[in-house]
Amino acid sequence: MGQPEPPIFPRGLALLVAGALFMEILDATVIATAIPAMAESFGAAPVDLNVAISAYLVTLAVLIPVSGWVAERFGVRRVFLAAIVVFTLASLGCAASTSLPMLVAMRIGQGVGGAMMVPVGRLAVLRTTGKGELVKAIAYLTWPALVAPVLAPAIGGAIVTYTSWRWIFVLNLPLGVIGFVFALRLVPPGRGGTARRLDWLGLAATALGIGAVLVALESIRVSGTPWARVGVEIAAGVALLVAAVWHLRRVEHPLLDLDVLRIPSFRSTALYGSIYRAVITAVPFLLPLMFQLWFGWTPLAAGLMVMALFAGNIAIKPTTTPLMRRFGIRGVLLWVGVATVACFGVLALLVPATPLVLIALTLCLSGALRSIGFTGYNSLAFADVGSGELTDANTLHATAQELFSGVGIAVGAIALTVSAGVVADLGWTAGREYSMAFAALGVVMLVIVWGAWRLPRDAGAAVTGWR
């Protein structure tokens, strides 16, 4: 009896899920550029619009842990299609919002759709991809996280400058319709009906813990941060998450099966890959602020320069898989970490008089490094995960990604806040706080280098074919 043929790489399905992830991430980040215009439209203070960003991120992080159970209960195809519909209709509601409370409610609706759309779609891709093609699948699923945050400042600036902020959400409507049509054809049918009961206590503790931490981190600003409230919220969130871990370790059918953390490659990604994501996500947050508030550039000029990161992402993308197959995931992550530390050093040296070409080249290199790093960690995450553990591993991985993407913004804000205080105390030139912030991120990157050094030489060889 012959051996079964390995699954064929579902390129169309991977592109569909990547497109959904791109739409979700772009929607989460592009709104920041439109905050002043939206505040004027609603007659609110710009700072009050932060709740519209927080509501979306918190809803995503809170509901992603239950996405695995929902997919098993109702079937991947059915949940993915429903998620697209919910996200698209909520986008229409955002565009039609006449008040801030209405916008927040619609943003929560977008979060509900996004929490089910991307993790469930990624699960569909992973289930239909053989180990030998996993690196290729991960490469397809990684580019939205690299491209969307970089394009967002320029897209948001252009939309707000030449049209209305409502078009940010209107653009999701045709994308949602196209995605739904392609999903009907590309997402394989599957049966739900799992007999496993939903872990309501685990869901409550995890959701409240993640929500409290993210709400606290979203409250951190360069100035005017309510530190007492932030401290209480973080303490409460950590306490709830500790209680959640204690519960998940003991219940028969946990919301998240933490046993997947016993897999060394997955555990390394959950720890060092999450820290890496937080540090790298802080860069597109700090750069537009530095260019506008220190260098004196316009929002559109700052957004266009940040797109140099996108150029680096695209330029290096065809070589990420060959690099991992030639040098192994450990070797790639190790040297990417070292090069990123050096890159942060260069970013810390930038000043308003720095030639534009040198700034663009530095950002292009940074974009290339983040592309390789993200692909490496995402490939390592599922390298040794068995088919029976994919649902739990995918859910836990998606939750960590969303959580630490939000943490990354706070990391950048905290670094900037502390640096501004140090610069003021030392009497240095205003603007040097950005230099110190980038230098601080470079120091944190040394933790990533240490994590890559500790990996076994053959880490991820099952998916890269490295010998």
Tab-separated table of C-alpha atoms in Angstrom:
chain	number	residue	atom	x	y	z
A	1	MET	CA	0.000	0.000	0.000
A	2	GLY	CA	1.560	3.311	-1.128
A	3	GLN	CA	2.290	6.260	1.125
A	4	PRO	CA	-0.309	9.074	1.063
A	5	GLU	CA	0.709	12.083	-0.998
A	6	PRO	CA	1.688	15.154	1.046
A	7	PRO	CA	-0.833	17.983	1.043
A	8	ILE	CA	-0.458	20.484	-1.793
A	9	PHE	CA	0.342	24.015	-0.663
A	10	PRO	CA	-2.962	25.959	-0.752
A	11	ARG	CA	-1.570	29.151	-2.297
A	12	GLY	CA	-4.973	30.669	-3.023
A	13	LEU	CA	-6.227	30.075	0.513
A	14	ALA	CA	-3.002	31.462	1.998
A	15	LEU	CA	-3.341	34.630	-0.078
A	16	LEU	CA	-6.973	34.986	0.980
A	17	VAL	CA	-6.091	34.737	4.696
A	18	ALA	CA	-3.116	37.071	4.180
A	19	GLY	CA	-5.466	39.605	2.586
A	20	ALA	CA	-7.836	39.336	5.544
A	21	LEU	CA	-4.934	39.874	7.957
A	22	PHE	CA	-3.752	42.869	5.931
A	23	MET	CA	-7.231	44.431	6.095
A	24	GLU	CA	-7.428	43.800	9.838
A	25	ILE	CA	-3.986	45.206	10.723
A	26	LEU	CA	-4.348	48.184	8.393
A	27	ASP	CA	-7.699	49.002	9.968
A	28	ALA	CA	-6.173	48.802	13.444
A	29	THR	CA	-3.312	51.191	12.662
A	30	VAL	CA	-4.502	53.624	9.977
A	31	ILE	CA	-7.086	55.216	12.269
A	32	ALA	CA	-4.325	56.859	14.349
A	33	THR	CA	-3.578	59.323	11.543
A	34	ALA	CA	-7.241	60.322	11.323
A	35	ILE	CA	-7.810	61.004	15.041
A	36	PRO	CA	-7.770	64.843	14.810
A	37	ALA	CA	-10.271	64.874	11.927
A	38	MET	CA	-12.527	62.324	13.622
A	39	ALA	CA	-12.427	64.250	16.892
A	40	GLU	CA	-13.509	67.429	15.095
A	41	SER	CA	-16.342	65.529	13.392
A	42	PHE	CA	-17.694	64.238	16.714
A	43	GLY	CA	-17.004	67.422	18.680
A	44	ALA	CA	-14.672	65.534	21.035
A	45	ALA	CA	-11.118	65.999	22.246
A	46	PRO	CA	-8.531	64.091	20.166
A	47	VAL	CA	-7.350	62.193	23.255
A	48	ASP	CA	-10.873	60.816	23.714
A	49	LEU	CA	-10.639	59.053	20.331
A	50	ASN	CA	-8.057	56.689	21.799
A	51	VAL	CA	-10.955	54.601	23.092
A	52	ALA	CA	-11.832	53.733	19.486
A	53	ILE	CA	-8.373	52.203	19.023
A	54	SER	CA	-8.376	50.507	22.412
A	55	ALA	CA	-11.856	49.012	21.929
A	56	TYR	CA	-10.730	47.280	18.735
A	57	LEU	CA	-7.434	45.932	20.115
A	58	VAL	CA	-8.960	44.785	23.397
A	59	THR	CA	-11.814	42.973	21.619
A	60	LEU	CA	-9.327	41.198	19.348
A	61	ALA	CA	-7.079	40.083	22.181
A	62	VAL	CA	-9.987	39.025	24.395
A	63	LEU	CA	-11.815	36.919	21.797
A	64	ILE	CA	-8.905	35.305	19.954
A	65	PRO	CA	-8.471	32.652	22.699
A	66	VAL	CA	-11.986	31.345	22.024
A	67	SER	CA	-11.525	31.250	18.229
A	68	GLY	CA	-10.095	27.713	18.325
A	69	TRP	CA	-13.114	26.357	20.190
A	70	VAL	CA	-15.535	28.179	17.874
A	71	ALA	CA	-13.776	26.732	14.807
A	72	GLU	CA	-14.016	23.209	16.209
A	73	ARG	CA	-17.636	23.663	17.258
A	74	PHE	CA	-19.043	25.203	14.065
A	75	GLY	CA	-16.432	24.380	11.413
A	76	VAL	CA	-13.610	26.496	9.978
A	77	ARG	CA	-15.372	27.435	6.739
A	78	ARG	CA	-18.605	28.545	8.387
A	79	VAL	CA	-16.825	30.634	11.030
A	80	PHE	CA	-14.471	32.276	8.513
A	81	LEU	CA	-17.352	33.307	6.243
A	82	ALA	CA	-19.380	34.647	9.169
A	83	ALA	CA	-16.361	36.595	10.438
A	84	ILE	CA	-15.920	38.342	7.080
A	85	VAL	CA	-19.587	39.352	7.102
A	86	VAL	CA	-19.395	40.708	10.675
A	87	PHE	CA	-16.187	42.650	9.984
A	88	THR	CA	-17.570	44.154	6.761
A	89	LEU	CA	-20.914	45.196	8.268
A	90	ALA	CA	-19.147	46.699	11.284
A	91	SER	CA	-16.905	48.668	8.894
A	92	LEU	CA	-20.025	50.082	7.271
A	93	GLY	CA	-21.261	51.052	10.731
A	94	CYS	CA	-17.949	52.799	11.476
A	95	ALA	CA	-18.198	54.823	8.272
A	96	ALA	CA	-21.779	55.848	9.120
A	97	SER	CA	-21.080	56.664	12.793
A	98	THR	CA	-22.544	59.952	13.999
A	99	SER	CA	-21.133	59.904	17.529
A	100	LEU	CA	-18.138	58.581	19.428
A	101	PRO	CA	-20.167	55.936	21.350
A	102	MET	CA	-21.547	54.625	18.049
A	103	LEU	CA	-18.036	54.450	16.578
A	104	VAL	CA	-16.742	52.567	19.626
A	105	ALA	CA	-19.614	50.067	19.376
A	106	MET	CA	-18.866	49.472	15.687
A	107	ARG	CA	-15.155	49.104	16.402
A	108	ILE	CA	-16.011	46.397	18.924
A	109	GLY	CA	-18.001	44.713	16.148
A	110	GLN	CA	-14.934	44.863	13.897
A	111	GLY	CA	-12.901	43.294	16.698
A	112	VAL	CA	-15.393	40.421	16.978
A	113	GLY	CA	-15.080	39.716	13.252
A	114	GLY	CA	-11.300	40.120	13.211
A	115	ALA	CA	-10.796	37.844	16.221
A	116	MET	CA	-12.489	34.995	14.366
A	117	MET	CA	-11.424	35.826	10.804
A	118	VAL	CA	-7.620	35.663	10.880
A	119	PRO	CA	-6.871	32.927	13.474
A	120	VAL	CA	-9.496	30.620	11.960
A	121	GLY	CA	-8.242	31.335	8.437
A	122	ARG	CA	-4.661	30.634	9.505
A	123	LEU	CA	-5.817	27.350	11.026
A	124	ALA	CA	-7.382	26.369	7.686
A	125	VAL	CA	-4.063	27.010	5.925
A	126	LEU	CA	-1.999	25.100	8.495
A	127	ARG	CA	-4.324	22.094	8.378
A	128	THR	CA	-3.984	21.781	4.610
A	129	THR	CA	-0.214	22.393	4.360
A	130	GLY	CA	2.440	19.700	4.634
A	131	LYS	CA	5.552	20.169	6.791
A	132	GLY	CA	7.721	20.642	3.725
A	133	GLU	CA	5.615	23.585	2.561
A	134	LEU	CA	5.081	25.176	5.969
A	135	VAL	CA	7.817	27.795	5.530
A	136	LYS	CA	6.224	28.907	2.271
A	137	ALA	CA	2.800	29.132	3.905
A	138	ILE	CA	4.185	31.147	6.826
A	139	ALA	CA	5.893	33.538	4.386
A	140	TYR	CA	2.509	34.226	2.758
A	141	LEU	CA	0.861	34.764	6.148
A	142	THR	CA	3.644	37.042	7.441
A	143	TRP	CA	3.751	39.849	4.890
A	144	PRO	CA	0.569	41.634	6.073
A	145	ALA	CA	2.048	42.133	9.555
A	146	LEU	CA	5.133	43.640	7.908
A	147	VAL	CA	3.437	45.814	5.291
A	148	ALA	CA	0.210	47.097	6.865
A	149	PRO	CA	1.718	49.069	9.790
A	150	VAL	CA	4.184	50.686	7.391
A	151	LEU	CA	1.617	51.680	4.764
A	152	ALA	CA	-0.893	52.917	7.339
A	153	PRO	CA	0.642	56.372	8.006
A	154	ALA	CA	0.823	57.273	4.319
A	155	ILE	CA	-2.620	55.862	3.486
A	156	GLY	CA	-4.238	57.513	6.494
A	157	GLY	CA	-2.535	60.825	5.784
A	158	ALA	CA	-3.612	60.801	2.144
A	159	ILE	CA	-7.236	59.831	2.911
A	160	VAL	CA	-7.664	62.467	5.607
A	161	THR	CA	-5.909	65.150	3.550
A	162	TYR	CA	-7.812	64.673	0.291
A	163	THR	CA	-11.150	63.044	1.256
A	164	SER	CA	-12.908	62.166	4.543
A	165	TRP	CA	-11.853	59.899	7.393
A	166	ARG	CA	-14.970	57.810	6.682
A	167	TRP	CA	-13.294	56.428	3.552
A	168	ILE	CA	-10.878	54.548	5.818
A	169	PHE	CA	-13.785	52.236	6.659
A	170	VAL	CA	-15.627	52.446	3.328
A	171	LEU	CA	-12.638	50.832	1.614
A	172	ASN	CA	-13.275	47.677	3.639
A	173	LEU	CA	-16.659	47.128	1.983
A	174	PRO	CA	-15.488	46.005	-1.491
A	175	LEU	CA	-12.604	44.102	0.107
A	176	GLY	CA	-15.055	42.252	2.352
A	177	VAL	CA	-17.329	41.331	-0.561
A	178	ILE	CA	-14.379	40.100	-2.641
A	179	GLY	CA	-13.014	38.139	0.322
A	180	PHE	CA	-16.387	36.482	0.947
A	181	VAL	CA	-16.716	35.390	-2.693
A	182	PHE	CA	-13.224	33.902	-2.764
A	183	ALA	CA	-13.714	32.256	0.632
A	184	LEU	CA	-16.756	30.400	-0.699
A	185	ARG	CA	-14.494	28.839	-3.294
A	186	LEU	CA	-11.158	28.458	-1.468
A	187	VAL	CA	-11.919	27.511	2.147
A	188	PRO	CA	-12.384	23.733	2.280
A	189	PRO	CA	-15.646	22.448	3.777
A	190	GLY	CA	-15.379	20.868	7.169
A	191	ARG	CA	-17.628	19.622	9.892
A	192	GLY	CA	-17.872	21.141	13.328
A	193	GLY	CA	-19.752	19.652	16.219
A	194	THR	CA	-16.936	19.042	18.703
A	195	ALA	CA	-18.157	17.546	21.968
A	196	ARG	CA	-15.673	19.559	24.028
A	197	ARG	CA	-17.323	21.987	26.426
A	198	LEU	CA	-16.316	25.627	26.402
A	199	ASP	CA	-14.144	26.564	29.371
A	200	TRP	CA	-16.163	29.585	30.532
A	201	LEU	CA	-14.066	30.200	33.643
A	202	GLY	CA	-10.851	30.105	31.646
A	203	LEU	CA	-12.389	32.444	29.062
A	204	ALA	CA	-13.481	34.943	31.730
A	205	ALA	CA	-10.132	34.993	33.562
A	206	THR	CA	-8.086	35.162	30.335
A	207	ALA	CA	-10.313	37.795	28.713
A	208	LEU	CA	-10.438	40.049	31.763
A	209	GLY	CA	-6.698	39.683	32.376
A	210	ILE	CA	-5.711	40.482	28.786
A	211	GLY	CA	-8.279	43.274	28.624
A	212	ALA	CA	-7.008	44.911	31.831
A	213	VAL	CA	-3.373	44.811	30.691
A	214	LEU	CA	-4.132	46.191	27.222
A	215	VAL	CA	-6.382	48.955	28.562
A	216	ALA	CA	-3.575	49.948	30.947
A	217	LEU	CA	-0.919	49.922	28.227
A	218	GLU	CA	-3.136	51.902	25.854
A	219	SER	CA	-3.374	54.610	28.544
A	220	ILE	CA	0.378	55.235	28.482
A	221	ARG	CA	1.245	58.494	26.742
A	222	VAL	CA	4.333	60.571	26.164
A	223	SER	CA	2.860	62.977	28.722
A	224	GLY	CA	-0.126	62.995	31.071
A	225	THR	CA	-0.179	59.271	31.802
A	226	PRO	CA	-2.385	58.334	34.821
A	227	TRP	CA	0.309	56.132	36.327
A	228	ALA	CA	-1.652	55.208	39.460
A	229	ARG	CA	-4.552	53.877	37.433
A	230	VAL	CA	-2.204	52.133	34.991
A	231	GLY	CA	-0.427	50.418	37.883
A	232	VAL	CA	-3.668	49.164	39.404
A	233	GLU	CA	-4.928	47.887	36.046
A	234	ILE	CA	-1.675	46.076	35.261
A	235	ALA	CA	-1.590	44.506	38.724
A	236	ALA	CA	-5.186	43.342	38.366
A	237	GLY	CA	-4.519	42.019	34.864
A	238	VAL	CA	-1.427	40.092	35.925
A	239	ALA	CA	-3.282	38.606	38.904
A	240	LEU	CA	-6.119	37.469	36.631
A	241	LEU	CA	-3.688	35.968	34.105
A	242	VAL	CA	-1.853	34.072	36.864
A	243	ALA	CA	-5.209	32.731	38.045
A	244	ALA	CA	-6.050	31.821	34.443
A	245	VAL	CA	-2.809	29.840	34.044
A	246	TRP	CA	-3.477	28.013	37.329
A	247	HIS	CA	-6.964	27.124	36.095
A	248	LEU	CA	-5.877	26.125	32.569
A	249	ARG	CA	-3.306	23.741	34.015
A	250	ARG	CA	-5.934	21.875	36.035
A	251	VAL	CA	-9.187	21.810	34.079
A	252	GLU	CA	-9.928	18.778	31.892
A	253	HIS	CA	-10.813	20.733	28.728
A	254	PRO	CA	-9.041	24.115	28.984
A	255	LEU	CA	-9.744	27.092	26.744
A	256	LEU	CA	-6.024	27.107	25.896
A	257	ASP	CA	-4.017	23.923	26.225
A	258	LEU	CA	-0.750	25.206	27.687
A	259	ASP	CA	0.852	21.789	27.201
A	260	VAL	CA	1.966	22.982	23.745
A	261	LEU	CA	4.512	25.154	25.588
A	262	ARG	CA	6.396	21.946	26.383
A	263	ILE	CA	7.480	21.930	22.722
A	264	PRO	CA	10.862	23.780	22.870
A	265	SER	CA	10.572	25.508	19.492
A	266	PHE	CA	7.050	26.726	20.206
A	267	ARG	CA	8.012	27.852	23.711
A	268	SER	CA	10.953	29.844	22.351
A	269	THR	CA	8.681	31.576	19.861
A	270	ALA	CA	6.089	32.320	22.539
A	271	LEU	CA	8.759	33.972	24.711
A	272	TYR	CA	11.471	35.505	22.520
A	273	GLY	CA	9.300	35.846	19.411
A	274	SER	CA	6.746	37.844	21.400
A	275	ILE	CA	9.422	40.164	22.801
A	276	TYR	CA	10.798	40.578	19.283
A	277	ARG	CA	7.342	41.509	17.974
A	278	ALA	CA	6.875	44.107	20.725
A	279	VAL	CA	10.238	45.768	20.055
A	280	ILE	CA	9.865	45.806	16.271
A	281	THR	CA	6.267	47.052	16.422
A	282	ALA	CA	7.464	50.092	18.385
A	283	VAL	CA	9.521	51.321	15.421
A	284	PRO	CA	6.661	52.448	13.108
A	285	PHE	CA	5.136	54.145	16.168
A	286	LEU	CA	8.252	56.168	17.030
A	287	LEU	CA	9.381	57.123	13.530
A	288	PRO	CA	6.373	59.294	12.499
A	289	LEU	CA	6.533	61.099	15.849
A	290	MET	CA	10.252	61.782	15.459
A	291	PHE	CA	9.904	62.974	11.879
A	292	GLN	CA	7.014	65.327	12.666
A	293	LEU	CA	7.794	66.600	16.179
A	294	TRP	CA	11.612	66.767	15.995
A	295	PHE	CA	12.502	66.921	12.310
A	296	GLY	CA	9.551	69.245	11.552
A	297	TRP	CA	8.189	67.221	8.620
A	298	THR	CA	4.562	67.142	7.483
A	299	PRO	CA	2.443	64.056	8.304
A	300	LEU	CA	2.431	63.004	4.649
A	301	ALA	CA	6.220	63.394	4.322
A	302	ALA	CA	6.738	61.368	7.491
A	303	GLY	CA	4.385	58.654	6.241
A	304	LEU	CA	6.150	58.448	2.896
A	305	MET	CA	9.559	58.090	4.548
A	306	VAL	CA	8.283	55.315	6.807
A	307	MET	CA	7.338	53.470	3.625
A	308	ALA	CA	11.056	52.831	3.140
A	309	LEU	CA	10.485	50.033	5.661
A	310	PHE	CA	8.004	48.573	3.181
A	311	ALA	CA	10.630	48.690	0.428
A	312	GLY	CA	12.963	46.637	2.593
A	313	ASN	CA	10.195	44.131	3.371
A	314	ILE	CA	9.408	43.571	-0.286
A	315	ALA	CA	13.022	43.508	-1.480
A	316	ILE	CA	14.117	40.797	0.953
A	317	LYS	CA	10.954	38.669	0.906
A	318	PRO	CA	12.021	36.311	-1.977
A	319	THR	CA	15.213	35.435	-0.087
A	320	THR	CA	13.788	34.719	3.395
A	321	THR	CA	12.992	31.057	2.726
A	322	PRO	CA	16.312	30.319	0.926
A	323	LEU	CA	18.183	31.992	3.795
A	324	MET	CA	16.530	29.715	6.361
A	325	ARG	CA	17.183	26.647	4.238
A	326	ARG	CA	20.839	27.620	3.763
A	327	PHE	CA	21.749	28.769	7.299
A	328	GLY	CA	18.961	27.294	9.444
A	329	ILE	CA	16.432	29.209	11.521
A	330	ARG	CA	18.831	29.532	14.470
A	331	GLY	CA	21.567	31.066	12.346
A	332	VAL	CA	19.166	33.455	10.634
A	333	LEU	CA	17.530	34.632	13.873
A	334	LEU	CA	20.907	35.052	15.564
A	335	TRP	CA	22.382	37.279	12.876
A	336	VAL	CA	19.130	39.167	12.357
A	337	GLY	CA	19.162	39.968	16.069
A	338	VAL	CA	22.747	41.221	15.966
A	339	ALA	CA	22.112	43.289	12.830
A	340	THR	CA	18.924	44.751	14.349
A	341	VAL	CA	20.848	45.888	17.437
A	342	ALA	CA	23.294	47.676	15.117
A	343	CYS	CA	20.384	49.146	13.139
A	344	PHE	CA	18.872	50.587	16.325
A	345	GLY	CA	22.255	52.175	16.989
A	346	VAL	CA	22.106	53.929	13.620
A	347	LEU	CA	18.515	55.057	14.247
A	348	ALA	CA	19.677	56.563	17.550
A	349	LEU	CA	22.229	58.674	15.634
A	350	LEU	CA	19.729	60.233	13.200
A	351	VAL	CA	19.243	64.010	13.458
A	352	PRO	CA	17.272	66.548	11.376
A	353	ALA	CA	20.392	67.295	9.316
A	354	THR	CA	20.917	63.625	8.347
A	355	PRO	CA	20.738	63.213	4.538
A	356	LEU	CA	17.390	61.812	3.386
A	357	VAL	CA	19.121	59.061	1.414
A	358	LEU	CA	20.874	57.777	4.542
A	359	ILE	CA	17.603	57.815	6.521
A	360	ALA	CA	15.825	55.927	3.737
A	361	LEU	CA	18.600	53.321	3.494
A	362	THR	CA	18.545	52.779	7.264
A	363	LEU	CA	14.780	52.255	7.256
A	364	CYS	CA	15.027	49.963	4.231
A	365	LEU	CA	17.565	47.789	6.072
A	366	SER	CA	15.350	47.785	9.163
A	367	GLY	CA	12.408	46.638	7.034
A	368	ALA	CA	14.464	43.816	5.516
A	369	LEU	CA	15.542	42.605	8.954
A	370	ARG	CA	12.004	42.647	10.376
A	371	SER	CA	10.779	40.670	7.373
A	372	ILE	CA	13.354	37.931	7.949
A	373	GLY	CA	12.822	37.938	11.709
A	374	PHE	CA	9.043	37.672	11.579
A	375	THR	CA	9.178	34.883	9.003
A	376	GLY	CA	11.791	33.017	11.034
A	377	TYR	CA	9.846	33.100	14.284
A	378	ASN	CA	6.524	32.281	12.621
A	379	SER	CA	8.121	29.286	10.877
A	380	LEU	CA	9.729	28.094	14.096
A	381	ALA	CA	6.427	28.334	15.981
A	382	PHE	CA	4.777	25.409	14.175
A	383	ALA	CA	7.866	23.459	13.121
A	384	ASP	CA	7.412	20.695	15.702
A	385	VAL	CA	3.692	21.011	16.423
A	386	GLY	CA	1.706	17.885	15.628
A	387	SER	CA	-1.594	17.955	13.756
A	388	GLY	CA	-3.533	17.189	16.921
A	389	GLU	CA	-2.004	20.230	18.658
A	390	LEU	CA	-2.421	22.715	15.808
A	391	THR	CA	-5.665	24.257	17.064
A	392	ASP	CA	-4.310	25.032	20.540
A	393	ALA	CA	-0.910	26.147	19.238
A	394	ASN	CA	-2.487	28.407	16.606
A	395	THR	CA	-4.844	29.999	19.133
A	396	LEU	CA	-2.111	30.611	21.688
A	397	HIS	CA	0.245	31.952	19.000
A	398	ALA	CA	-2.402	34.327	17.607
A	399	THR	CA	-3.253	35.604	21.096
A	400	ALA	CA	0.423	36.300	21.853
A	401	GLN	CA	0.869	38.082	18.510
A	402	GLU	CA	-2.085	40.394	19.089
A	403	LEU	CA	-1.215	41.036	22.715
A	404	PHE	CA	2.427	41.900	22.053
A	405	SER	CA	1.596	44.042	19.032
A	406	GLY	CA	-0.366	46.202	21.455
A	407	VAL	CA	2.449	45.963	23.987
A	408	GLY	CA	4.872	47.220	21.317
A	409	ILE	CA	3.113	50.589	21.108
A	410	ALA	CA	3.301	50.893	24.884
A	411	VAL	CA	6.984	49.901	24.830
A	412	GLY	CA	7.692	52.741	22.421
A	413	ALA	CA	5.662	55.206	24.517
A	414	ILE	CA	7.355	54.139	27.745
A	415	ALA	CA	10.823	54.377	26.192
A	416	LEU	CA	9.981	57.850	24.904
A	417	THR	CA	8.500	58.975	28.222
A	418	VAL	CA	11.485	57.856	30.291
A	419	SER	CA	13.947	59.232	27.728
A	420	ALA	CA	12.216	62.626	27.682
A	421	GLY	CA	12.622	62.880	31.450
A	422	VAL	CA	16.312	61.966	31.268
A	423	VAL	CA	16.943	64.456	28.442
A	424	ALA	CA	15.245	67.229	30.408
A	425	ASP	CA	17.214	66.447	33.571
A	426	LEU	CA	20.532	66.437	31.690
A	427	GLY	CA	19.704	69.623	29.787
A	428	TRP	CA	20.233	67.999	26.393
A	429	THR	CA	18.769	69.308	23.147
A	430	ALA	CA	15.051	68.658	22.716
A	431	GLY	CA	14.471	65.709	20.408
A	432	ARG	CA	17.263	63.570	21.812
A	433	GLU	CA	14.637	61.540	23.655
A	434	TYR	CA	14.003	59.736	20.354
A	435	SER	CA	17.682	58.825	20.131
A	436	MET	CA	17.581	57.422	23.655
A	437	ALA	CA	14.354	55.531	22.947
A	438	PHE	CA	15.869	53.763	19.933
A	439	ALA	CA	19.021	52.995	21.920
A	440	ALA	CA	16.864	51.481	24.691
A	441	LEU	CA	15.084	49.260	22.160
A	442	GLY	CA	18.470	48.135	20.903
A	443	VAL	CA	19.391	47.043	24.422
A	444	VAL	CA	16.144	45.042	24.702
A	445	MET	CA	17.025	43.352	21.396
A	446	LEU	CA	20.024	41.790	23.126
A	447	VAL	CA	17.505	39.535	24.904
A	448	ILE	CA	16.396	38.301	21.466
A	449	VAL	CA	20.010	37.590	20.500
A	450	TRP	CA	20.422	35.552	23.696
A	451	GLY	CA	17.231	33.604	22.937
A	452	ALA	CA	18.418	32.803	19.396
A	453	TRP	CA	21.823	31.709	20.741
A	454	ARG	CA	20.144	29.216	23.076
A	455	LEU	CA	18.236	27.494	20.236
A	456	PRO	CA	19.560	24.106	19.078
A	457	ARG	CA	21.442	24.249	15.786
A	458	ASP	CA	18.777	22.191	14.006
A	459	ALA	CA	15.785	24.189	15.338
A	460	GLY	CA	13.008	24.181	12.750
A	461	ALA	CA	14.839	21.793	10.439
A	462	ALA	CA	11.603	19.848	9.932
A	463	VAL	CA	10.144	22.769	7.961
A	464	THR	CA	13.262	24.288	6.383
A	465	GLY	CA	15.050	21.094	5.339
A	466	TRP	CA	18.304	22.489	6.818
A	467	ARG	CA	21.044	19.970	7.555
